[in-house]
XYZ file of C-alpha atoms in Angstrom:
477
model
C -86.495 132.923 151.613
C -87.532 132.253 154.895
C -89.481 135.577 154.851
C -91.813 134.744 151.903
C -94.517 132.840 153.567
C -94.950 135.678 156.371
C -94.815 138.706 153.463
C -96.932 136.620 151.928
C -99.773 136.387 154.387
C -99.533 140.054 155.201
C -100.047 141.178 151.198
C -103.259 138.830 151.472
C -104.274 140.328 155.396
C -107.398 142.689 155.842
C -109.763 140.974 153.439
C -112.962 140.217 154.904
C -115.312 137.333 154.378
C -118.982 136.953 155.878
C -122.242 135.022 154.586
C -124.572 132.589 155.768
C -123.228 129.545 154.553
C -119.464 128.209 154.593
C -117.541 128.973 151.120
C -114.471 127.348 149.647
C -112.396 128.155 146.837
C -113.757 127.130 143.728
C -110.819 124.589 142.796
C -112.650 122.508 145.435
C -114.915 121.303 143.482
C -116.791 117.590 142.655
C -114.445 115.421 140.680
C -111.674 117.142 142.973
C -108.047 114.937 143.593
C -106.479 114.731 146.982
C -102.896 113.969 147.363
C -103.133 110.592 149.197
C -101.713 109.726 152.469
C -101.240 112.949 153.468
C -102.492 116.066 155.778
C -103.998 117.850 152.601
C -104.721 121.336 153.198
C -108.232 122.746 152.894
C -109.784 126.204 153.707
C -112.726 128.698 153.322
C -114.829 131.636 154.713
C -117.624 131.844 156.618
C -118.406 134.318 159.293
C -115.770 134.840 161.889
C -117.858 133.927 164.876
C -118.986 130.250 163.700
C -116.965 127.149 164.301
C -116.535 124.853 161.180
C -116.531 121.173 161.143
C -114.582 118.545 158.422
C -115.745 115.399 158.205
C -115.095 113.068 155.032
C -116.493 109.494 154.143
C -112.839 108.057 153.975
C -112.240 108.908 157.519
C -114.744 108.666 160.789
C -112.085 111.352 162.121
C -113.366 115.036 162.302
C -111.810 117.905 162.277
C -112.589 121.217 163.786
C -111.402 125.270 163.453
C -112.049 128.814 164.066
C -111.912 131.353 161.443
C -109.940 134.483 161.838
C -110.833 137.447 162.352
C -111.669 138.030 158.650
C -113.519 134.816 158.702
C -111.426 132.926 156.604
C -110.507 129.450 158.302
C -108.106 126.697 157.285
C -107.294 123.605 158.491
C -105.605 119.937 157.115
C -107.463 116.718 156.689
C -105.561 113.540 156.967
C -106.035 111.823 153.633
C -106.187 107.518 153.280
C -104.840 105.611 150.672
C -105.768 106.201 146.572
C -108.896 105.317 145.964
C -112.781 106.583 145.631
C -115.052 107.826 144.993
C -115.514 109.577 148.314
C -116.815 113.010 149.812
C -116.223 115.602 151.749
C -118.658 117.913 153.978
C -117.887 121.027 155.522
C -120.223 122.724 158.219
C -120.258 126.050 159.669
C -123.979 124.512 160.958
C -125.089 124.800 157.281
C -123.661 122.046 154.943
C -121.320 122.220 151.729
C -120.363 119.119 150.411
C -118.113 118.512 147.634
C -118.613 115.040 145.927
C -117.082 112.154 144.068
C -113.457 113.003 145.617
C -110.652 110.409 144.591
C -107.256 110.361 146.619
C -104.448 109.946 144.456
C -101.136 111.923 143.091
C -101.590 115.300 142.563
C -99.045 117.692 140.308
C -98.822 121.250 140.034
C -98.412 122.273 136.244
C -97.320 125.378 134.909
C -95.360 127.497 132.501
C -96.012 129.388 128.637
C -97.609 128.047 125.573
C -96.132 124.860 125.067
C -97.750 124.221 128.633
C -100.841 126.152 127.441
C -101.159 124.237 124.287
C -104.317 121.777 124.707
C -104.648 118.248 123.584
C -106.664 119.912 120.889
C -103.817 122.008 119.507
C -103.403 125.266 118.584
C -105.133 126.929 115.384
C -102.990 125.716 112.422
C -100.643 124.006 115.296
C -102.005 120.128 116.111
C -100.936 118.171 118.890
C -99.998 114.548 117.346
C -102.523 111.383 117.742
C -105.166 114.025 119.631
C -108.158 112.489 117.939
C -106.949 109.266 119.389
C -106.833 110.333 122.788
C -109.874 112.490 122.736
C -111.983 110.024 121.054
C -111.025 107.438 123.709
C -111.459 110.091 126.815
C -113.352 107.701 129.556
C -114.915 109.238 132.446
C -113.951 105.978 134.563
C -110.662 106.306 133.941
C -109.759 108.334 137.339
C -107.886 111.323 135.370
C -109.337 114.097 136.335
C -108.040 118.208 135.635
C -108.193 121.346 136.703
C -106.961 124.434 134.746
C -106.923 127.761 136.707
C -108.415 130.912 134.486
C -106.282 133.013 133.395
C -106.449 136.631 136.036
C -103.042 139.112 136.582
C -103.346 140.949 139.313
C -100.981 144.063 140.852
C -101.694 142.253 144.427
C -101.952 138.700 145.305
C -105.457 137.667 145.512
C -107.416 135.502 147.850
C -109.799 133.449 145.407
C -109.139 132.603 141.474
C -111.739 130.602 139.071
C -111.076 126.925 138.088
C -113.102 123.561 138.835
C -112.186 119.981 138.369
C -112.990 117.999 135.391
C -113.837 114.084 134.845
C -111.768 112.313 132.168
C -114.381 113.009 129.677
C -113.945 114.033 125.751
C -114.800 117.528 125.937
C -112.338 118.167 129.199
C -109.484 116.501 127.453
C -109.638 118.422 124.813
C -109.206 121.432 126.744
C -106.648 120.425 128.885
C -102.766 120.973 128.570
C -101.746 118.371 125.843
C -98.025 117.653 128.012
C -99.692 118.058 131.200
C -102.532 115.180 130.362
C -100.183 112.953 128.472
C -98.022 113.000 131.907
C -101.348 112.165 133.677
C -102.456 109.395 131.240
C -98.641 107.375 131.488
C -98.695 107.793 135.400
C -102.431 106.507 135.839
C -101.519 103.703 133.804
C -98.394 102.519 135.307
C -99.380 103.120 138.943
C -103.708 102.267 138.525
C -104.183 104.765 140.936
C -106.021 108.415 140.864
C -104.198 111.343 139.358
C -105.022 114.902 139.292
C -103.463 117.709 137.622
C -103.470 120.965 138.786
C -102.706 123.636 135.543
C -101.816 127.161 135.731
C -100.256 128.946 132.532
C -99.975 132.193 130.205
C -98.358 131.821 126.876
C -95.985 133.864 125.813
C -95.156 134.325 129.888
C -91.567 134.809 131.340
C -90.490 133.228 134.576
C -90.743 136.270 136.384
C -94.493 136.886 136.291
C -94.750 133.448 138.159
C -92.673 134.861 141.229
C -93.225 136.430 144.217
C -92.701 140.018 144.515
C -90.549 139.554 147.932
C -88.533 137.215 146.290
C -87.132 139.046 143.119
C -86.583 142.416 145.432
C -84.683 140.347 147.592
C -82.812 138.063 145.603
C -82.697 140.326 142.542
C -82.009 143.704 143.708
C -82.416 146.429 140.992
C -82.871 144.178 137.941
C -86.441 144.329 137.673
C -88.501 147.613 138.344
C -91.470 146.133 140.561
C -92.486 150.149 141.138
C -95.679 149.864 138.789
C -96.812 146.729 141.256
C -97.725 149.669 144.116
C -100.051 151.398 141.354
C -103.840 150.930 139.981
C -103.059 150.686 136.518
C -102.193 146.766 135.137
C -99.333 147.040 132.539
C -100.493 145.856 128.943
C -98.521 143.111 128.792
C -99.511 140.794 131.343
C -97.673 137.980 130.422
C -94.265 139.778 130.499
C -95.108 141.502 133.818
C -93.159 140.642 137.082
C -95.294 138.935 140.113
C -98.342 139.077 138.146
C -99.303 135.813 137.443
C -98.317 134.689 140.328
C -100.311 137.036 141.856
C -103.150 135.823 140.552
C -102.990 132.674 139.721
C -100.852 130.552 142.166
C -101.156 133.118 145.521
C -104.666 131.810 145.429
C -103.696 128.213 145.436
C -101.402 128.588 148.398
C -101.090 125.618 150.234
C -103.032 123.483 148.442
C -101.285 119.820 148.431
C -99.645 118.284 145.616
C -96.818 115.818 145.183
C -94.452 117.872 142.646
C -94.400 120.141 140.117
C -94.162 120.062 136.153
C -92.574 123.433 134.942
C -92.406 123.917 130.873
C -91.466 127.302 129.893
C -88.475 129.428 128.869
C -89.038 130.724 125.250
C -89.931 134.313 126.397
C -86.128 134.130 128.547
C -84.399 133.182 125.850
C -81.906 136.143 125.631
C -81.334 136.264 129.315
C -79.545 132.529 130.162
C -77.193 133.351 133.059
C -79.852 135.572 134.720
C -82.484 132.315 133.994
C -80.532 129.488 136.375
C -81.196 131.897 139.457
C -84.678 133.028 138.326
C -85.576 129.172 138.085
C -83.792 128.048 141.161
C -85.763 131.285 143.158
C -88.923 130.150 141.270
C -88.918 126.459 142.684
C -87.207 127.496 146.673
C -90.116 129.688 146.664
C -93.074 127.486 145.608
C -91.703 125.048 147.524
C -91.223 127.417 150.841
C -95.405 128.725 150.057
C -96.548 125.096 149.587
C -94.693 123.428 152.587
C -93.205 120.829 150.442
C -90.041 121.247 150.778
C -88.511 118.122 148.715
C -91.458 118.767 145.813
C -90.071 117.069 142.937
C -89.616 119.802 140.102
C -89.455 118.524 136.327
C -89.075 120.859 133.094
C -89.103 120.201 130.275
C -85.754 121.830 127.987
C -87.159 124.583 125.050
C -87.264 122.377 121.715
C -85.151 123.651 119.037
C -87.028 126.316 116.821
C -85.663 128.524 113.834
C -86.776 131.989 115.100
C -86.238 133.776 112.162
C -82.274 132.993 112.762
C -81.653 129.089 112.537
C -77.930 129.911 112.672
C -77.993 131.567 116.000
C -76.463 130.326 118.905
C -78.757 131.815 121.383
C -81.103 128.645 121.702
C -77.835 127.160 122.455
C -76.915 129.389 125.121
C -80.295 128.844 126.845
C -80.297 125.454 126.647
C -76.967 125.785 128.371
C -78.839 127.006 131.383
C -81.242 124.910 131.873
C -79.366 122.083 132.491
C -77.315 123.889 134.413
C -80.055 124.642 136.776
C -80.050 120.425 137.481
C -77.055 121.433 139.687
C -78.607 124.266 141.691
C -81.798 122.798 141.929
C -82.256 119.761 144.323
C -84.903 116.922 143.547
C -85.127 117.880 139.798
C -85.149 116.470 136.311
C -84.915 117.712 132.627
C -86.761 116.412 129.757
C -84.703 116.828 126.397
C -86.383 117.591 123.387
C -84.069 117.842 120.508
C -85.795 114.988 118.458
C -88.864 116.609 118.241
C -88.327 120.463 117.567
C -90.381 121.557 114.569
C -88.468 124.607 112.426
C -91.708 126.112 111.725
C -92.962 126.325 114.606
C -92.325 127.340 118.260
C -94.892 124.513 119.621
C -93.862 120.456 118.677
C -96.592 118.443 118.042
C -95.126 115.741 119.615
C -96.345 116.845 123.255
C -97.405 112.831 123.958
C -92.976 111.841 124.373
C -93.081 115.197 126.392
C -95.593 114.044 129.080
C -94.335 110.973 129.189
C -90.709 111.779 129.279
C -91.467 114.261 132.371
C -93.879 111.053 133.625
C -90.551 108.597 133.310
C -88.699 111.020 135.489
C -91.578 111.071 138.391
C -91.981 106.964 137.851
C -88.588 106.260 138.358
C -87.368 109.254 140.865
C -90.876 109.033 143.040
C -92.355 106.040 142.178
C -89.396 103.612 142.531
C -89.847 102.249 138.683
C -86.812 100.262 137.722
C -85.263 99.466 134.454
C -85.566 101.945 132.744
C -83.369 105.305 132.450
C -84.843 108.511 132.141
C -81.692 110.934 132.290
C -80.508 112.501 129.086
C -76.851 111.733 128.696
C -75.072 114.748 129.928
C -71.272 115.305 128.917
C -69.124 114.594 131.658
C -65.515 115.651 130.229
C -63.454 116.232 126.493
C -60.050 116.181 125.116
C -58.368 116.940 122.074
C -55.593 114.507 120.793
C -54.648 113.760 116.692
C -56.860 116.032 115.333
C -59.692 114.801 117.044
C -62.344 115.303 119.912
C -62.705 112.370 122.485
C -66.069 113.189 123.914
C -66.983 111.454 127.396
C -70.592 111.066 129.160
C -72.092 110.437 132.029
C -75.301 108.107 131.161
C -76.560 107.049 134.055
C -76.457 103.554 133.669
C -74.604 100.526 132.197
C -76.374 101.035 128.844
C -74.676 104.064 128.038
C -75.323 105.568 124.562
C -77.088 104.983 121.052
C -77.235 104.619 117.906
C -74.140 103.099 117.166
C -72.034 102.059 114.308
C -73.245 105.127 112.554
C -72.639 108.684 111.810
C -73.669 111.229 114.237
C -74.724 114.713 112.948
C -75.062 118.115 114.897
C -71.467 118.349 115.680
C -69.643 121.197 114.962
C -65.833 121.936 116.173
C -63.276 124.921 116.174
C -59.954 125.314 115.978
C -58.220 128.324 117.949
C -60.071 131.297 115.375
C -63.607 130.054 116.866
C -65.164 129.479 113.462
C -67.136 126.457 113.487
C -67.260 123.927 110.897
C -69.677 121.097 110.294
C -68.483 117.708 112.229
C -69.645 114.086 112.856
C -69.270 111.834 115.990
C -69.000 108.187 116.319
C -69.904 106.377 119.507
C -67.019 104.135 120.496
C -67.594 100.769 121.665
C -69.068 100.655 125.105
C -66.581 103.339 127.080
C -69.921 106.346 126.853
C -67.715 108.013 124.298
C -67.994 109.829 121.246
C -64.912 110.725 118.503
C -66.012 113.941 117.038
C -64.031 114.490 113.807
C -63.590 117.660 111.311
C -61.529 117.619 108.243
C -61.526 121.479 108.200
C -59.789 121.828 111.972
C -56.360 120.051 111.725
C -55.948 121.106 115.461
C -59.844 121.216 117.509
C -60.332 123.656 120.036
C -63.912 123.451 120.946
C -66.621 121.117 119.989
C -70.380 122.477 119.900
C -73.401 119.970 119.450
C -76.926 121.440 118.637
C -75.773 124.211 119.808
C -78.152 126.837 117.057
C -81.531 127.842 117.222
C -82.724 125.104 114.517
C -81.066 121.754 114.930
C -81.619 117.808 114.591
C -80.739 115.682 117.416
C -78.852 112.636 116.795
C -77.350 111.107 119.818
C -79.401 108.955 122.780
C -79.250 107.129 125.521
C -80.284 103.811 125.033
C -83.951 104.328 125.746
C -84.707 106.924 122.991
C -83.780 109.654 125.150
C -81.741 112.919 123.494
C -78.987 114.119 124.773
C -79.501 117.807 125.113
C -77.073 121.256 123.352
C -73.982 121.252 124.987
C -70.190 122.846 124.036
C -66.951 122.347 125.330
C -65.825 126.222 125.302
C -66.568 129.053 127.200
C -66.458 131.228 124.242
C -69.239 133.957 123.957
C -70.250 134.478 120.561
């Protein structure tokens, strides 16, 4: 990994920049966020002979570089405190100056379609309560986005396309509905600045977001990257390794954020043991090409969905994986989503609990927010005794698990044939366990919960959130 940043740098060398005036890349742009108290990156083009100057109105500190040989330059800017509005002037002995600048927490947010999907919905497909939100858009409130255009490329590129946006109607509407509602419950717990920084595809598979160095390196012979030395762009961009990273994060690189927001995994469904090192890869890279090497990475868990096949267990499988990936990957969090999962649809409406579940995470893990739990109870250990299943979790705190008193659905449990019969749990008292019982199984082997494609979840912590699919077997069916 510690090859990526140079292989990097030499797939991007031998471009050439010259012009009369200093240039920048267009994602800095007025109503631009800065990560705050920081050195935030910045960098442009200009001709290679002239030295350019950095001076900003939050700082009486200047900073001055040399471009390269190609005339592009770079250089970092120390960064104050949130607040704003402020600017920022660059000079290569002609001006650019980019204007009402606020300092404040900047994420990185990316993924498929249910990252995609705006505030505005999806044709047919609504995101719930976005009138509400749109309606009350405020340009005062300092929210302010910036969503990359979409551009695969063979090669990574230098520049892509994609300004920042005020907190206005028309921008929210636009925006990505999970991505803003993360914004919107961090802003309003912290009253400071927050940017978000969006780059998707739907219908996209982890691999297009990865470097091309990294999957023949860490994945040798499982993906034929042959096509990426050619002229010719594959049809399919959104299923095409290195692409979109190509040309939409390469271009980013090293732009300063705080931590990333990752939703995505529908189009890797079928491939869940291959997925936990794709994902870890995915995030030891971006954080290796950023220099942010303890970036917070949050994702949300692929709601459950009936795919033409609401009795199959490959949802279940995937899910599997993903929160497996908790383990590999340090300085990372899960959102669960099995309360809101819509059967006729692959895109919940109910994007506002997904922001601010992934926002809960950052609060508490970042932001030092107490009091509340964010974790989804994950199971910690089972055993079978009198014909039934003693489940127990690991909750995270002394609250430990809800609703009680009642009758838990989504259970299923086997005996030694593997055939799974419908089950219910009870939470007991206040030990974090769970007696899962089956009249059909005399003697339980195995106990599955929301483990299909279409499910219901039933069982929380007790702050509303799910616990996510999980079995006791190893069984591959």
């Amino acid at each position: 990994m510690k090859k990526v940043i140079a292989l990097f740098v030499l797939a991007l060398a031998g471009t050439s920049w010259a012009g009369a005036k200093v240039t920048l890349p267009s994602f800095f742009s007025d109503n631009m966020v800065l990560q705050q108290n920081c050195e935030a990156a910045i960098w442009g083009w200009t001709d290679s002979g002239k030295k350019v100057t950095i001076t900003t109105t939050w700082s009486k500190e200047k900073v001055s570089v040399k471009p390269d040989a190609d005339g592009k330059w770079s250089a970092r800017i120390r960064t104050a405190g949130a607040g704003g509005p402020y600017s920022i002037t660059v000079s290569d002995g002609e001006k650019t100056t980019i204007g009402n600048v606020l300092l404040g927490e900047v994420w990185f947010c990316s993924g498929q379609s249910n990252m995609e999907m705006p505030v505005r919905g999806f044709n047919a497909q609504p995101v719930k309560g976005s009138a509400e939100f749109i309606m009350g858009a405020d340009p005062d409130t300092p929210i302010r986005m910036c969503t990359i255009d979409r551009k695969p490329s063979l090669k990574p590129l230098e520049e892509c396309t994609g300004s920042w946006k005020e907190n206005t109607p028309e921008a929210v509407a636009a925006t990505s509905a999970a991505a803003y509602f993360f914004a919107v419950r961090l802003q309003k717990v912290l009253g400071i600045p927050v940017g978000i920084l969006i780059s998707e595809w739907g219908g996209s598979t982890i691999q297009t977001w990865i470097p091309r160095e990294v999957l023949s390196s860490k994945f040798p012979g499982e993906f034929d990257l042959a096509f990426l030395d050619g002229d010719q762009m594959p049809q399919m961009h959104m299923h095409t390794p290195c692409t979109l990273f190509n040309g939409q994060v390469a271009p980013l690189v090293p732009f300063t954020f705080k931590g990333m927001l990752w939703y995505q995994g529908e189009s890797n469904r079928g491939g869940a043991e291959q997925y936990i090192r794709l994902q870890k890869e995915y995030v030891a890279a971006m954080r290796e090409l950023f220099q942010n090497p303890d970036a917070p990475f949050y994702f949300v868990q692929i709601a459950p969905y009936s795919y033409s096949d609401p009795d199959g267990w490959t949802s279940g499988y995937f899910c599997e994986a993903q929160e497996k990936s908790l383990d590999v990957i340090p300085h990372s969090g899960m959102v669960t989503t099995l309360d809101i999962g819509e059967y006729a649809t692959i895109h919940p409406s109910r994007k506002q609990e997904i922001g601010y579940r992934l926002a809960a995470l950052a609060l508490v893990n970042d932001y030092g927010l107490k009091g509340f739990n964010p974790v989804a109870p994950r199971l910690e250990s089972a055993r079978f005794e009198n014909g039934e299943a003693i489940l127990t979790f690991n909750t995270g705190d002394q609250m430990g698990l809800s609703p009680g008193f009642v009758e838990l659905k989504g259970f299923e449990v086997a005996g030694a044939d593997k055939v799974f019969h419908p089950a219910v749990g009870i939470i007991t008292g206040w030990n974090n366990q769970v007696v899962v019982k089956c009249p059909e199984v005399a003697e339980p082997a195995a106990v599955r919960y929301c483990f299909r494609n279409w499910c219901e979840g039933t069982l929380f912590n007790n702050y509303g959130i799910p616990a996510g699919p999980f079995r006791t077997d190893d069984w591959n069916l």
